[in-house]
PDB file of C-alpha atoms in Angstrom:
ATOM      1  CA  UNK A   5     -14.271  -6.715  -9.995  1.00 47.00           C
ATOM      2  CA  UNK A   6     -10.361  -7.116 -10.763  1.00 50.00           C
ATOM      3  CA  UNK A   7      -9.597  -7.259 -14.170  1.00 52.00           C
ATOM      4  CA  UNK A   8      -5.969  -8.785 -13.672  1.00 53.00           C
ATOM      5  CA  UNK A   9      -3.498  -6.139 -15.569  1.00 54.00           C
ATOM      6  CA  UNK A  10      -2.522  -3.165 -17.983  1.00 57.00           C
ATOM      7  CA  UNK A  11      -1.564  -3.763 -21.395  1.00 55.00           C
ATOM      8  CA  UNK A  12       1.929  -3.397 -22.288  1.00 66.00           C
ATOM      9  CA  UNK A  13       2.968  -3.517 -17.848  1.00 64.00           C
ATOM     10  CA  UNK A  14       4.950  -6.877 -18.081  1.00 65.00           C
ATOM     11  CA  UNK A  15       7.143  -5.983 -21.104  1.00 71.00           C
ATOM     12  CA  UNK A  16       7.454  -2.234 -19.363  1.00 75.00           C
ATOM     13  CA  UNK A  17       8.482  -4.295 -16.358  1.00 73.00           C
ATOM     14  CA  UNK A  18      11.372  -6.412 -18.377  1.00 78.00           C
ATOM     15  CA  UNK A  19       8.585  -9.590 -16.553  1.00 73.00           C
ATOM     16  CA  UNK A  20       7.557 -12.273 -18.922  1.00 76.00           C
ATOM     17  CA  UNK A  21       3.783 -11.668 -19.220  1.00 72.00           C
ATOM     18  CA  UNK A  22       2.532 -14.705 -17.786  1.00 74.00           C
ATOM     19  CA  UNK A  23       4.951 -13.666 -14.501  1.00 73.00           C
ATOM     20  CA  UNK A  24       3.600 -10.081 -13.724  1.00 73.00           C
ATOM     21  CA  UNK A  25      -0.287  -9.162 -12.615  1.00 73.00           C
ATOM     22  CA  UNK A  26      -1.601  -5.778 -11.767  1.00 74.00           C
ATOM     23  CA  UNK A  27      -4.149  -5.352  -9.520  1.00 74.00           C
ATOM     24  CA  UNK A  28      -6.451  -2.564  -9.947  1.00 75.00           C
ATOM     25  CA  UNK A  29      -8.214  -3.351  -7.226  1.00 78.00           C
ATOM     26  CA  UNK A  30      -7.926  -4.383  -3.891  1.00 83.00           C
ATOM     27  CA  UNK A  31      -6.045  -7.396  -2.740  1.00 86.00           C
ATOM     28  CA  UNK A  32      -9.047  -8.729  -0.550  1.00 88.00           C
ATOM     29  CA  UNK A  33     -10.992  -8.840  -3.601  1.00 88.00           C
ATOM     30  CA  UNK A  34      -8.785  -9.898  -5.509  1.00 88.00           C
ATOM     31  CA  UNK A  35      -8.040 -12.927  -2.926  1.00 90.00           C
ATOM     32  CA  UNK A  36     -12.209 -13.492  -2.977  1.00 91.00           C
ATOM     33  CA  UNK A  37     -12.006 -13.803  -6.587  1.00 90.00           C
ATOM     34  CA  UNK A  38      -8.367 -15.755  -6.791  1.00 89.00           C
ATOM     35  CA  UNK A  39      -8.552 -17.620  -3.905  1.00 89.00           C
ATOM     36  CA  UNK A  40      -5.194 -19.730  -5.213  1.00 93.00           C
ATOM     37  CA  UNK A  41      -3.626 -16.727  -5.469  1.00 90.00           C
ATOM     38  CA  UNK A  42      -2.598 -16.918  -1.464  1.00 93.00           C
ATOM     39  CA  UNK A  43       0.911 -17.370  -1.368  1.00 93.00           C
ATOM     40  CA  UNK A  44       1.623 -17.281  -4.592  1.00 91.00           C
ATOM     41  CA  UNK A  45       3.571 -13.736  -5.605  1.00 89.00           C
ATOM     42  CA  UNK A  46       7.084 -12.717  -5.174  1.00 89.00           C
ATOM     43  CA  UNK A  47       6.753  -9.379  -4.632  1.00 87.00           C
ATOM     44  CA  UNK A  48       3.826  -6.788  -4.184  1.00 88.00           C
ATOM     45  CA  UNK A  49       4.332  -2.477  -4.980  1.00 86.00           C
ATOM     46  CA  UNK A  50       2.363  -0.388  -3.189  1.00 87.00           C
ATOM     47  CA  UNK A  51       2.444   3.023  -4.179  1.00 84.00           C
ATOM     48  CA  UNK A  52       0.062   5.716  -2.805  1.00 86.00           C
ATOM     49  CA  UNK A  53      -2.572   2.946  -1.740  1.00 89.00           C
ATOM     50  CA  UNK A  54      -2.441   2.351   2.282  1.00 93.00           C
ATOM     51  CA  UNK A  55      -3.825   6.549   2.024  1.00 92.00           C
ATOM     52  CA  UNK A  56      -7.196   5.390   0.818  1.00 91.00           C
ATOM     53  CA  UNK A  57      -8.115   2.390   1.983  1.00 92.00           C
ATOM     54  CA  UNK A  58     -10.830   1.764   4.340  1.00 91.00           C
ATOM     55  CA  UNK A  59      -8.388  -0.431   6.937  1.00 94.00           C
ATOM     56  CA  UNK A  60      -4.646  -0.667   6.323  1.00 94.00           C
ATOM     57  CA  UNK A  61      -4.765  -3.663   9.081  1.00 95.00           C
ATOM     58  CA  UNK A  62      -6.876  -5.594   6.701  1.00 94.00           C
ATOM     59  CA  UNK A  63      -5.095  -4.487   3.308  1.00 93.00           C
ATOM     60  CA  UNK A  64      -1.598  -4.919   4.807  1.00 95.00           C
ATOM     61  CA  UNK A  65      -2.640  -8.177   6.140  1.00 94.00           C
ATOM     62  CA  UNK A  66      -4.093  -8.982   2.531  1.00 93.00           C
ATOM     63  CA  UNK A  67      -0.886  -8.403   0.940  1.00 93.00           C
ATOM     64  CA  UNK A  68       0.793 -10.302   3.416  1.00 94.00           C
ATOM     65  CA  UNK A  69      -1.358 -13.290   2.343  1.00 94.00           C
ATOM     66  CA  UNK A  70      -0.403 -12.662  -1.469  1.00 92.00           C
ATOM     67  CA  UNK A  71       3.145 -13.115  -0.537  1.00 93.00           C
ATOM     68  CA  UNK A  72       5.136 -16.418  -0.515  1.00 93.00           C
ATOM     69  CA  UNK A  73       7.454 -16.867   2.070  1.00 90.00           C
ATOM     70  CA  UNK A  74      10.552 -14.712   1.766  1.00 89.00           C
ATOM     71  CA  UNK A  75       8.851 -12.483  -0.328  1.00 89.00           C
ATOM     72  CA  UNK A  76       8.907  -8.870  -0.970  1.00 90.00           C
ATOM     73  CA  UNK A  77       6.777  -5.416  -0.512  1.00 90.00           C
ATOM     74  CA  UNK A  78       8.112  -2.304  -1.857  1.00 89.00           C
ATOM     75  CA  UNK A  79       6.276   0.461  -0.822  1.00 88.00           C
ATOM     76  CA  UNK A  80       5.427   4.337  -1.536  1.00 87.00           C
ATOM     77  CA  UNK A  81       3.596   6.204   0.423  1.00 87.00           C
ATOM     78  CA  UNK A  82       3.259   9.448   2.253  1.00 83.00           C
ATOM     79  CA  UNK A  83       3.185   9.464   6.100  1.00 87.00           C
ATOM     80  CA  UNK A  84       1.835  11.721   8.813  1.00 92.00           C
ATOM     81  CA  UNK A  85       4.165  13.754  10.897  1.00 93.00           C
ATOM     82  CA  UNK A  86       4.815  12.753  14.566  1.00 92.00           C
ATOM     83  CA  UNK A  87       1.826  12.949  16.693  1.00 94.00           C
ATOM     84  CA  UNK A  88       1.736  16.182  18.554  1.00 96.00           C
ATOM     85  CA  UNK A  89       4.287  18.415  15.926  1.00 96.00           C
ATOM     86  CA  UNK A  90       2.708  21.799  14.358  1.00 97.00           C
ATOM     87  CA  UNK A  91       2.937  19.569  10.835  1.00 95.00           C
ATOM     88  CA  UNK A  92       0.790  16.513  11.977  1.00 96.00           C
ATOM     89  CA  UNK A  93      -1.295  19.538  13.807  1.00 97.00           C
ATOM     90  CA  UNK A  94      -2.152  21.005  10.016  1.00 97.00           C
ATOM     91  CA  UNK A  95      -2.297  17.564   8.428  1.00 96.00           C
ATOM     92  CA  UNK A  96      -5.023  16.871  10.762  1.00 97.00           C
ATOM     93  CA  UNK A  97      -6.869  20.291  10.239  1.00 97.00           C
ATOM     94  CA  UNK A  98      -6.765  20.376   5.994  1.00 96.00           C
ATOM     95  CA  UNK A  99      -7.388  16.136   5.918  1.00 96.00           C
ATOM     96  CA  UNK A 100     -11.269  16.185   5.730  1.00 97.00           C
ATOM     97  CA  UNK A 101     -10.640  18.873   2.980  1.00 96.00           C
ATOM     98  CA  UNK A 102      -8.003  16.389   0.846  1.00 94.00           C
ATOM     99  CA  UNK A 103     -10.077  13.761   1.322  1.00 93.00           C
ATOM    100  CA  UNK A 104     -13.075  15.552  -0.648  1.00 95.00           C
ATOM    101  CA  UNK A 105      -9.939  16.991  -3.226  1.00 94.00           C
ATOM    102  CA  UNK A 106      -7.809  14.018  -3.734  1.00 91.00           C
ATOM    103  CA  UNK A 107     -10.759  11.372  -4.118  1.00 88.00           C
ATOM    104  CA  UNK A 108      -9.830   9.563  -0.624  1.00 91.00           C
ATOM    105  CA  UNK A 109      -6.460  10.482   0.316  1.00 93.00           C
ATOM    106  CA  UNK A 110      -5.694  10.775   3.814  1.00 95.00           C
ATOM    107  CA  UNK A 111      -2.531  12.820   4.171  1.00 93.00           C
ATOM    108  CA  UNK A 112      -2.862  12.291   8.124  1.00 95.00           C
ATOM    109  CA  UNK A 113      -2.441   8.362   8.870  1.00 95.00           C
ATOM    110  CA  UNK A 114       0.405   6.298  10.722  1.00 94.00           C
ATOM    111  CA  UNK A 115       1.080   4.300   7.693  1.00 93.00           C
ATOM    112  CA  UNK A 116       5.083   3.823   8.314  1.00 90.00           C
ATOM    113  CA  UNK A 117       3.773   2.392  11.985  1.00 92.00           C
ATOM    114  CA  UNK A 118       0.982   0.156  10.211  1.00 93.00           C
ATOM    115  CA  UNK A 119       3.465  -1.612   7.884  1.00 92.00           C
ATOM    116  CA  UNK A 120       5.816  -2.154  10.703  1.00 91.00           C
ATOM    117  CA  UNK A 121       3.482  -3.851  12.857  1.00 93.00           C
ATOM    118  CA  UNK A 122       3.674  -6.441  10.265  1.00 92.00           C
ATOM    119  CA  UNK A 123       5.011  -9.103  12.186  1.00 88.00           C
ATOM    120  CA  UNK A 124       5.996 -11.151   9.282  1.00 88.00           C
ATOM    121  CA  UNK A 125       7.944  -8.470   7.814  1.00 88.00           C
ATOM    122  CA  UNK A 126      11.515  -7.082   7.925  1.00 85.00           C
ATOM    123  CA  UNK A 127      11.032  -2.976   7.090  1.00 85.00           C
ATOM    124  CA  UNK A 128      13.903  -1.270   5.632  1.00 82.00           C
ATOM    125  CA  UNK A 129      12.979   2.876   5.007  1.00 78.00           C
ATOM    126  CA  UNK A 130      14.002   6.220   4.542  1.00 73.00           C
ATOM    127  CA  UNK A 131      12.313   9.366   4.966  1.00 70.00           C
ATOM    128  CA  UNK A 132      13.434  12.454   4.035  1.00 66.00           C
ATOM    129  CA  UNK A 133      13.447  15.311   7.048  1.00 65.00           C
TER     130      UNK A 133
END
């Protein structure tokens, strides 16, 4: 169940309260439980999510729905290396073993291609070689 917020976020934020909600769940629940939130939030932060969720095609598209049009996801998150390098090669072999470590982080998924396939949204990124 979502429970809406952390104390003290919106004033950390410089938001007026009634402006700013933290999920600490997942935006499909939270749209089940909301379902007037659709459409409704200017922007959405993802930071270090899309590594454990079951789908990022159905939590990206979730998000999408929380948006109103024009608005805006920031995102965070760590990416796997091209397909066929040495890196993606060892992200592939130690994954099962972060997984059990890291509670559900998957240090080997296409996350920077998910997001783009976004159709709806303009991607601007930087990675860091």
């Amino acid at each position: 169940r979502c429970t809406g917020g952390y104390e003290g976020a919106a004033q950390e934020a410089g938001v007026p309260e009634e402006r700013l909600t933290v999920l600490d769940c997942d935006a499909e629940t939270y749209l089940s439980e909301h379902p007037g939130a659709a459409g409704t939030f200017d922007w959405v932060v993802l930071g270090n999510v899309l590594c454990e969720v079951q789908s990022q095609v159905s939590a990206l598209a979730s998000v999408d729905r929380l948006l109103k049009e024009g608005g805006t996801v920031f995102f965070s998150e760590h990416v796997a290396a091209p397909k066929g390098s040495w890196a993606r090669s060892v992200q592939d072999w130690c994954n099962p073993w972060n997984r059990a470590l890291t509670g559900g982080c998957n240090c080997n998924r296409d996350t920077l291609e998910r997001i783009k396939a976004v159709k709806t949204w303009e991607v601007v990124y930087w990675k860091y070689e």
